[in-house]
Coordinates of C-alpha atoms in Angstrom, one line a residue:
M1 CA 83.7 80.9 119.8
S2 CA 84.8 78.1 117.6
T3 CA 84.4 74.8 119.4
T4 CA 83.9 71.3 118.0
T5 CA 84.3 67.7 119.1
V6 CA 87.4 66.4 117.3
P7 CA 87.2 62.8 116.1
A8 CA 90.2 60.6 116.9
A9 CA 92.2 60.3 113.8
G10 CA 95.6 58.9 114.5
P11 CA 98.4 60.3 116.7
F12 CA 98.4 64.0 117.5
P13 CA 101.7 66.0 117.5
D14 CA 103.3 66.8 120.8
G15 CA 101.3 69.5 122.6
A16 CA 98.1 68.8 120.6
P17 CA 94.9 68.6 122.6
D18 CA 93.5 65.1 123.3
P19 CA 90.3 64.7 121.3
H20 CA 88.9 62.4 123.9
R21 CA 88.7 65.1 126.6
G22 CA 85.5 66.5 125.2
P23 CA 84.7 69.7 123.2
Y24 CA 87.8 71.1 121.7
R25 CA 88.5 74.8 122.0
S26 CA 90.9 76.1 119.4
P27 CA 93.7 78.2 120.9
Y28 CA 93.3 80.4 117.8
Q29 CA 89.8 81.9 118.0
S30 CA 90.8 85.4 117.2
Y31 CA 93.4 88.1 117.7
V32 CA 91.9 90.7 120.1
Y33 CA 93.8 93.9 119.4
A34 CA 90.7 96.1 119.9
Y35 CA 87.3 95.4 121.5
P36 CA 84.6 95.5 120.2
H37 CA 85.9 94.7 116.7
K38 CA 84.6 96.7 113.7
T39 CA 82.5 93.7 112.5
A40 CA 80.3 94.5 115.6
Y41 CA 79.9 98.2 114.5
R42 CA 76.7 99.3 112.7
R43 CA 75.3 102.4 111.0
L44 CA 74.4 105.1 113.5
P45 CA 71.1 106.5 112.3
E46 CA 71.4 109.4 114.7
R47 CA 74.8 110.5 113.3
P48 CA 76.0 112.0 116.6
A49 CA 78.0 115.2 116.4
L50 CA 81.7 114.7 117.3
S51 CA 81.5 117.9 119.4
G52 CA 79.0 116.3 121.7
L53 CA 80.8 113.0 121.9
W54 CA 84.1 114.6 123.0
A55 CA 82.6 117.4 125.2
R56 CA 82.8 115.4 128.4
E57 CA 86.0 113.4 127.6
K58 CA 89.4 113.8 129.1
T59 CA 91.5 115.3 126.2
D60 CA 94.8 116.1 127.9
A61 CA 96.6 112.8 126.8
L62 CA 95.0 111.6 123.6
S63 CA 96.4 109.2 121.1
L64 CA 96.4 110.1 117.4
Y65 CA 96.2 107.6 114.6
L66 CA 96.4 108.4 110.9
H67 CA 95.4 105.6 108.5
I68 CA 96.9 105.2 105.0
P69 CA 94.9 102.5 103.1
F70 CA 97.4 101.7 100.3
C71 CA 99.8 98.8 99.7
E72 CA 101.9 97.8 96.7
V73 CA 100.6 94.2 97.0
R74 CA 98.3 92.4 99.4
C75 CA 99.7 89.5 101.3
G76 CA 97.8 86.3 101.2
F77 CA 97.0 86.4 104.9
C78 CA 96.1 90.1 105.1
N79 CA 92.5 91.2 105.8
L80 CA 93.3 94.8 106.8
F81 CA 91.5 97.7 105.2
T82 CA 93.8 98.5 102.3
R83 CA 93.7 98.7 98.6
I84 CA 96.3 97.7 96.1
G85 CA 98.0 100.5 94.4
A86 CA 96.6 104.0 93.7
P87 CA 95.7 105.6 90.4
D88 CA 97.4 108.8 89.6
G89 CA 96.4 111.5 92.0
L90 CA 94.6 109.3 94.5
T91 CA 97.2 109.6 97.3
G92 CA 97.1 113.3 97.0
A93 CA 93.3 113.4 97.0
Y94 CA 93.4 111.1 100.1
L95 CA 95.7 113.5 101.9
D96 CA 93.4 116.4 100.9
A97 CA 90.6 114.4 102.5
L98 CA 92.6 113.8 105.7
E99 CA 93.2 117.5 105.9
R100 CA 89.5 118.3 105.4
Q101 CA 88.7 115.7 108.1
A102 CA 91.2 117.1 110.5
G103 CA 89.4 120.5 110.7
P104 CA 86.1 119.4 112.2
V105 CA 87.8 116.7 114.3
R106 CA 90.2 119.1 115.9
E107 CA 87.4 121.6 116.5
A108 CA 85.3 118.9 118.2
L109 CA 88.2 118.1 120.6
G110 CA 88.4 121.6 121.8
E111 CA 91.3 124.1 122.2
D112 CA 92.8 122.4 125.3
A113 CA 93.2 118.9 123.7
R114 CA 96.7 117.5 123.8
F115 CA 98.3 114.4 122.2
A116 CA 100.5 112.0 124.2
A117 CA 101.2 109.5 121.4
A118 CA 100.8 109.2 117.6
A119 CA 100.9 106.4 115.1
F120 CA 100.7 106.1 111.3
G121 CA 99.3 102.7 110.1
G122 CA 97.5 101.1 107.2
G123 CA 97.9 99.7 104.8
T124 CA 101.4 100.8 104.4
P125 CA 102.1 104.5 105.4
T126 CA 105.4 104.3 103.5
F127 CA 103.5 103.6 100.3
L128 CA 103.4 107.5 100.3
T129 CA 106.3 109.3 98.7
A130 CA 108.8 111.2 100.8
A131 CA 107.0 114.5 100.0
E132 CA 103.7 113.0 100.8
L133 CA 105.0 111.7 104.2
E134 CA 106.1 115.2 104.9
R135 CA 102.6 116.4 104.2
L136 CA 101.2 113.6 106.4
C137 CA 103.3 114.8 109.3
D138 CA 102.2 118.4 108.6
I139 CA 98.6 117.3 108.9
A140 CA 99.3 115.6 112.3
E141 CA 101.2 118.7 113.6
E142 CA 99.7 121.7 112.0
R143 CA 96.1 120.6 111.7
M144 CA 95.7 118.3 114.7
G145 CA 98.3 119.9 117.0
A146 CA 100.4 116.8 117.7
D147 CA 104.0 117.6 118.5
L148 CA 105.6 114.6 116.7
R149 CA 109.1 115.3 118.0
A150 CA 107.9 115.4 121.6
V151 CA 105.7 112.3 121.8
P152 CA 106.2 108.6 120.8
L153 CA 105.5 108.2 117.1
S154 CA 105.2 104.7 115.6
V155 CA 105.1 104.1 111.9
E156 CA 104.4 100.9 109.9
A157 CA 106.5 100.0 106.8
S158 CA 107.2 97.2 104.4
P159 CA 110.7 96.2 103.1
S160 CA 109.9 97.4 99.6
T161 CA 108.8 100.9 100.7
A162 CA 111.4 101.5 103.4
T163 CA 113.5 103.6 101.1
A164 CA 116.3 105.9 102.3
D165 CA 114.4 109.1 101.4
R166 CA 111.2 108.0 103.1
L167 CA 113.1 106.9 106.2
A168 CA 115.0 110.2 106.3
V169 CA 111.6 112.1 106.4
L170 CA 110.3 109.9 109.2
A171 CA 113.5 110.1 111.3
G172 CA 113.6 113.9 110.8
R173 CA 110.0 114.3 111.9
G174 CA 110.5 112.5 115.2
T175 CA 109.6 108.9 114.5
T176 CA 110.6 106.8 117.6
R177 CA 109.5 103.4 116.4
L178 CA 109.4 101.8 112.9
S179 CA 107.6 98.5 112.6
I180 CA 108.5 96.5 109.5
G181 CA 106.5 93.4 108.3
V182 CA 109.0 90.8 107.3
Q183 CA 107.0 87.7 108.3
S184 CA 109.7 85.2 107.1
F185 CA 113.3 85.4 106.1
V186 CA 112.9 82.2 104.2
D187 CA 112.0 83.0 100.6
A188 CA 109.9 79.9 100.0
E189 CA 107.8 80.6 103.1
A190 CA 107.3 84.2 102.0
R191 CA 106.0 82.9 98.7
A192 CA 103.7 80.4 100.5
A193 CA 102.2 83.3 102.5
V194 CA 101.7 85.2 99.2
R195 CA 104.2 87.9 100.2
P196 CA 106.5 88.4 97.2
Q197 CA 109.9 89.4 98.6
R198 CA 113.5 88.2 98.7
R199 CA 115.6 87.9 101.8
S200 CA 118.3 90.0 100.3
D201 CA 115.8 92.9 99.8
V202 CA 114.6 92.5 103.3
E203 CA 118.1 92.7 104.7
A204 CA 118.9 95.7 102.7
A205 CA 115.7 97.4 104.0
L206 CA 116.7 96.6 107.6
G207 CA 120.1 98.1 107.0
R208 CA 118.5 101.3 105.8
V209 CA 116.3 101.5 108.9
R210 CA 119.3 101.2 111.1
E211 CA 121.2 103.8 109.1
A212 CA 118.2 106.2 109.5
G213 CA 118.7 106.1 113.3
I214 CA 115.1 105.5 114.3
P215 CA 115.4 104.5 118.0
V216 CA 113.1 101.4 118.0
L217 CA 113.0 98.8 115.2
N218 CA 110.2 96.3 115.4
I219 CA 110.2 93.2 113.2
D220 CA 107.1 91.2 112.6
L221 CA 107.3 87.4 112.0
I222 CA 104.6 84.8 111.3
Y223 CA 104.5 81.2 112.3
G224 CA 102.3 78.4 110.9
I225 CA 103.1 79.1 107.2
E226 CA 102.7 76.2 104.8
G227 CA 106.0 74.2 104.8
Q228 CA 107.4 75.9 107.9
T229 CA 109.4 73.7 110.3
T230 CA 111.0 74.3 113.6
A231 CA 114.3 74.6 111.9
S232 CA 113.1 77.1 109.3
W233 CA 111.3 79.1 112.0
Q234 CA 114.5 79.4 113.9
R235 CA 116.3 80.6 110.8
S236 CA 113.9 83.5 110.6
L237 CA 114.2 84.2 114.4
D238 CA 118.0 84.2 114.2
A239 CA 118.0 86.3 111.1
A240 CA 115.8 88.9 112.9
L241 CA 118.0 88.7 116.1
A242 CA 121.1 89.5 114.0
W243 CA 119.7 93.0 113.7
E244 CA 119.2 93.3 117.5
P245 CA 115.7 94.8 117.1
E246 CA 114.3 96.5 120.1
E247 CA 111.0 94.7 119.6
L248 CA 109.8 91.5 117.9
Y249 CA 106.2 90.5 117.2
L250 CA 105.5 86.8 116.6
Y251 CA 102.1 86.3 114.9
P252 CA 100.3 83.0 114.3
L253 CA 99.0 82.7 110.8
Y254 CA 95.3 83.1 110.4
V255 CA 93.5 82.3 107.1
R256 CA 90.3 84.3 106.7
P257 CA 87.6 84.8 104.1
L258 CA 88.2 87.2 101.2
T259 CA 92.0 87.0 101.7
G260 CA 94.3 85.4 99.1
L261 CA 94.9 82.4 101.3
G262 CA 91.2 82.2 102.2
R263 CA 90.1 82.2 98.6
A264 CA 92.7 79.5 97.8
A265 CA 91.7 77.5 101.0
T266 CA 95.4 76.8 101.7
A267 CA 95.6 76.8 105.4
P268 CA 98.5 74.4 106.4
G269 CA 96.2 72.2 108.4
G270 CA 94.0 71.5 105.4
S271 CA 91.1 73.7 106.2
D272 CA 90.5 77.4 105.9
G273 CA 91.5 78.1 109.4
P274 CA 89.8 79.4 112.6
D275 CA 87.7 82.4 113.2
G276 CA 89.5 85.7 113.4
S277 CA 88.2 88.8 115.2
D278 CA 90.4 91.2 113.2
G279 CA 88.4 90.1 110.2
P280 CA 85.0 88.8 109.3
G281 CA 84.5 85.2 110.2
G282 CA 86.4 82.1 109.3
S283 CA 85.9 78.4 109.3
A284 CA 83.8 77.1 112.2
V285 CA 85.8 73.9 112.3
P286 CA 89.3 74.3 113.8
D287 CA 92.2 72.0 112.8
P288 CA 93.8 70.5 115.9
R289 CA 97.0 69.5 114.1
W290 CA 97.6 72.9 112.7
D291 CA 96.8 74.4 116.1
A292 CA 99.3 72.1 117.6
Q293 CA 101.9 73.1 115.0
R294 CA 101.4 76.8 115.7
L295 CA 101.5 76.3 119.5
A296 CA 104.8 74.4 119.2
L297 CA 106.3 77.1 117.0
Y298 CA 105.0 79.8 119.3
R299 CA 106.6 78.1 122.3
H300 CA 109.9 77.6 120.4
G301 CA 109.9 81.2 119.4
R302 CA 109.0 82.5 122.9
D303 CA 111.7 80.4 124.5
H304 CA 114.3 81.4 121.9
L305 CA 113.7 85.1 122.4
L306 CA 113.6 84.8 126.2
A307 CA 117.0 83.1 126.1
H308 CA 118.4 85.9 123.9
G309 CA 117.6 88.8 126.3
Y310 CA 114.0 89.6 125.4
E311 CA 111.1 90.0 127.8
Q312 CA 107.6 89.0 126.9
V313 CA 105.0 91.8 126.9
S314 CA 102.1 89.9 125.4
M315 CA 101.5 86.7 123.5
R316 CA 102.8 88.5 120.4
M317 CA 105.2 91.2 121.6
F318 CA 108.7 90.7 122.9
R319 CA 111.0 93.6 123.9
R320 CA 114.8 93.6 124.2
T321 CA 115.6 94.2 127.8
G322 CA 117.8 97.1 129.0
T323 CA 117.4 99.3 125.9
A324 CA 117.3 103.0 126.5
A325 CA 115.5 103.3 123.1
A326 CA 112.5 101.4 124.4
A327 CA 112.2 103.7 127.3
R328 CA 112.2 106.7 125.0
T329 CA 109.1 105.4 123.3
G330 CA 107.1 105.5 126.5
G331 CA 107.5 101.8 127.3
G332 CA 106.1 100.5 123.9
T333 CA 102.8 99.1 125.1
A334 CA 101.8 96.1 123.2
D335 CA 98.5 97.5 122.1
H336 CA 98.0 101.2 121.4
A337 CA 96.0 102.8 124.3
C338 CA 94.8 99.4 125.4
Q339 CA 92.7 100.1 128.5
T340 CA 92.0 103.7 127.9
D341 CA 89.7 105.7 125.7
G342 CA 90.8 108.9 123.9
M343 CA 91.9 107.5 120.6
V344 CA 91.4 109.9 117.7
G345 CA 91.6 108.4 114.3
L346 CA 91.8 110.1 110.9
G347 CA 91.4 108.3 107.6
C348 CA 88.8 105.9 106.2
G349 CA 90.1 102.9 108.0
A350 CA 90.8 104.5 111.4
R351 CA 88.7 104.1 114.4
S352 CA 88.1 106.5 117.3
Y353 CA 87.3 105.7 120.9
T354 CA 85.3 107.8 123.4
S355 CA 84.0 106.4 126.7
A356 CA 80.5 106.3 125.2
L357 CA 81.1 105.4 121.5
H358 CA 83.6 103.6 119.4
Y359 CA 83.3 104.9 115.8
S360 CA 84.8 104.7 112.3
F361 CA 83.8 104.6 108.7
D362 CA 82.5 101.5 107.0
Y363 CA 84.6 98.3 107.1
A364 CA 85.4 95.9 104.3
V365 CA 88.0 93.3 103.2
G366 CA 87.0 92.7 99.6
M367 CA 88.9 94.9 97.1
S368 CA 85.9 96.3 95.2
R369 CA 84.2 97.4 98.4
I370 CA 87.4 98.9 99.8
R371 CA 87.9 100.9 96.6
S372 CA 84.3 102.2 96.9
I373 CA 84.9 103.3 100.5
V374 CA 88.1 105.0 99.7
D375 CA 86.5 106.8 96.7
D376 CA 83.7 107.9 98.9
Y377 CA 86.1 109.2 101.6
V378 CA 88.2 111.3 99.2
S379 CA 85.0 112.9 97.7
R380 CA 83.6 114.1 101.1
P381 CA 83.2 117.7 102.0
A382 CA 84.6 118.9 105.3
G383 CA 81.2 119.1 107.0
S384 CA 80.5 115.4 106.6
F385 CA 83.4 114.7 109.0
A386 CA 81.7 116.4 111.9
H387 CA 79.5 113.4 112.7
A388 CA 80.1 109.7 113.6
E389 CA 78.4 107.4 111.0
V390 CA 79.4 103.8 111.9
G391 CA 80.2 102.6 115.4
R392 CA 79.1 100.8 118.6
W393 CA 77.8 102.4 121.8
M394 CA 79.6 101.3 124.9
D395 CA 77.7 100.5 128.0
T396 CA 79.2 99.7 131.4
D397 CA 79.3 96.0 130.8
E398 CA 81.2 96.5 127.5
A399 CA 83.6 98.9 129.2
R400 CA 84.3 96.3 131.9
R401 CA 84.9 93.6 129.3
R402 CA 87.2 95.8 127.3
H403 CA 89.3 96.8 130.3
L404 CA 89.6 93.3 131.6
L405 CA 90.5 91.5 128.4
Q406 CA 92.9 94.1 127.1
S407 CA 94.6 94.3 130.4
L408 CA 94.7 90.6 131.1
L409 CA 96.2 89.9 127.7
Q410 CA 99.3 91.8 128.7
A411 CA 102.0 89.7 130.4
E412 CA 102.1 91.9 133.4
G413 CA 98.4 91.4 134.1
M414 CA 96.4 93.9 136.0
E415 CA 95.8 95.3 139.5
T416 CA 92.3 94.2 140.6
A417 CA 92.0 97.3 142.9
E418 CA 92.4 99.6 139.9
Y419 CA 89.6 97.7 138.1
A420 CA 87.4 97.9 141.3
D421 CA 88.0 101.6 141.6
R422 CA 86.8 102.2 138.1
F423 CA 83.9 99.7 138.0
G424 CA 82.8 99.3 141.7
A425 CA 83.8 95.7 142.3
P426 CA 86.7 93.3 141.5
P427 CA 86.6 91.5 138.2
A428 CA 85.8 88.2 139.8
E429 CA 82.4 89.5 140.8
H430 CA 81.6 90.6 137.3
F431 CA 83.1 87.6 135.4
P432 CA 83.0 84.7 137.9
A433 CA 82.3 82.0 135.3
E434 CA 84.9 83.2 132.8
L435 CA 87.7 83.5 135.4
A436 CA 86.8 80.2 136.9
D437 CA 87.1 78.6 133.5
F438 CA 90.5 80.2 133.0
A439 CA 91.6 78.9 136.3
E440 CA 90.4 75.4 135.6
R441 CA 92.3 75.4 132.3
G442 CA 95.5 76.6 134.0
W443 CA 95.4 79.9 132.3
L444 CA 95.8 82.1 135.5
D445 CA 99.0 82.5 137.3
E446 CA 98.5 81.1 140.8
S447 CA 101.8 82.6 141.9
A448 CA 100.7 86.2 141.3
A449 CA 100.7 88.5 144.3
P450 CA 97.4 89.2 146.1
G451 CA 95.4 91.8 144.1
Q452 CA 97.2 90.9 140.9
L453 CA 95.4 89.1 138.1
R454 CA 97.7 87.7 135.5
L455 CA 97.7 85.0 132.9
S456 CA 100.1 82.0 133.3
A457 CA 102.6 81.1 130.6
E458 CA 100.0 78.7 129.2
G459 CA 97.3 81.4 129.5
L460 CA 99.4 83.8 127.4
A461 CA 99.9 81.0 124.8
H462 CA 96.1 80.8 124.7
S463 CA 95.5 84.5 124.5
D464 CA 93.5 84.1 121.2
A465 CA 91.0 81.9 123.1
A466 CA 91.0 83.8 126.4
G467 CA 90.2 87.2 124.8
P468 CA 87.2 86.0 122.8
A469 CA 85.9 84.2 125.9
L470 CA 85.2 87.6 127.4
F471 CA 83.2 88.9 124.4
S472 CA 79.6 89.9 125.4
P473 CA 76.8 87.9 123.8
S474 CA 75.6 91.0 122.0
V475 CA 79.0 91.6 120.4
R476 CA 79.3 87.9 119.4
A477 CA 75.9 88.1 117.8
A478 CA 76.7 91.3 115.9
M479 CA 80.0 89.8 114.7
A480 CA 78.3 86.6 113.6
A481 CA 75.6 88.6 111.7
Y482 CA 78.2 90.7 109.9
D483 CA 78.1 90.1 106.1
P484 CA 81.7 89.7 104.9
R485 CA 82.3 92.1 102.0

């Protein structure tokens, strides 16, 4: 966890922590969308068979995730597993490999396995052509057995690839939610984030999404960009609200190693930013002024959306209230399968979760290493997909931590009785020090009903510090030992 004693150096912006109060804990430690993160995964010398891993799992309501590791460009803040462009034939070869992988994976799940949700992510799934998207859906349906028209299907897209023909395929195959990464409607801010786009093109793409009739539109926005002000942030918020999206995600900017902004060391606060769990490492020295700016922008955005008919689902996710479309997506949980296991991933950047093991392929951020991993994936024979090669075994303590942190980071919180039923005692018995620290900091909602554990509004604002506070020592050590590549 990134902590440092901040020297007094002039006045701090409104909402900034007081450096004289002792060790400073950045509110932006890391974004915990999955626990443990891939940087805690390691090679599995035993290469366990998938059939054994899934033999004792519940498989009647699985989640299916298909990963497409291609983008037209890489944004300056992005540390996702994706490569830029694809030589002729590579996307077809990748889909061939997905189909080869689907065979042994489906066999390992057993005949009775059923899917309750599906998602295509990346990268940018809409990097694929319309015909290739049809094939991707065929793999999900015909090879994996997911009925895409009967379950919630979420797909990620970019403005430049949200073309009418691609959107028509996705709508026709049952897509219930399309998430589009806009980040900023202010062209200068988009350039500062190394995301080459024009607002006019973004607006045109959003028009095409609405014309396609996909029930739920999600728009991603980022705050904390170089040069961003409260006024410019509100311009982006209002531009997004004009489309009446069913969901909005508000992300704080992180600057991490091996990304465009990380190489340029252009974090707005003058350093290369705090540590990020959805990527390997970061600066050990947080910047309180930049933290204060992001907190102020977060609060402004939160309050603006709440005043415009949105409910807060998590620190990042806001859902428009009273929309039948949101109900048709199964509630639109903020994090895919957050407390449960049963995630089945296909693709070289996908991860899978069983109760005993979280597994994937190798992970990287640097372009040369990503290209090598993709090339290895597309050359694999079907038999090589019958085993797990990279992952992390989950003991009872890690399962407790995962359930607690990923439940607590939802605005609705959690029922302690449900936790106790699963793990034999309430969370306060397993994590007394951590929860006492949260309470002392004002991060727990003292007005919650008995048996309900929930973050306060301030706790939600500090989700990116609260989540990492629940990491186990062994996971922290593994992440710290990870060699960024």
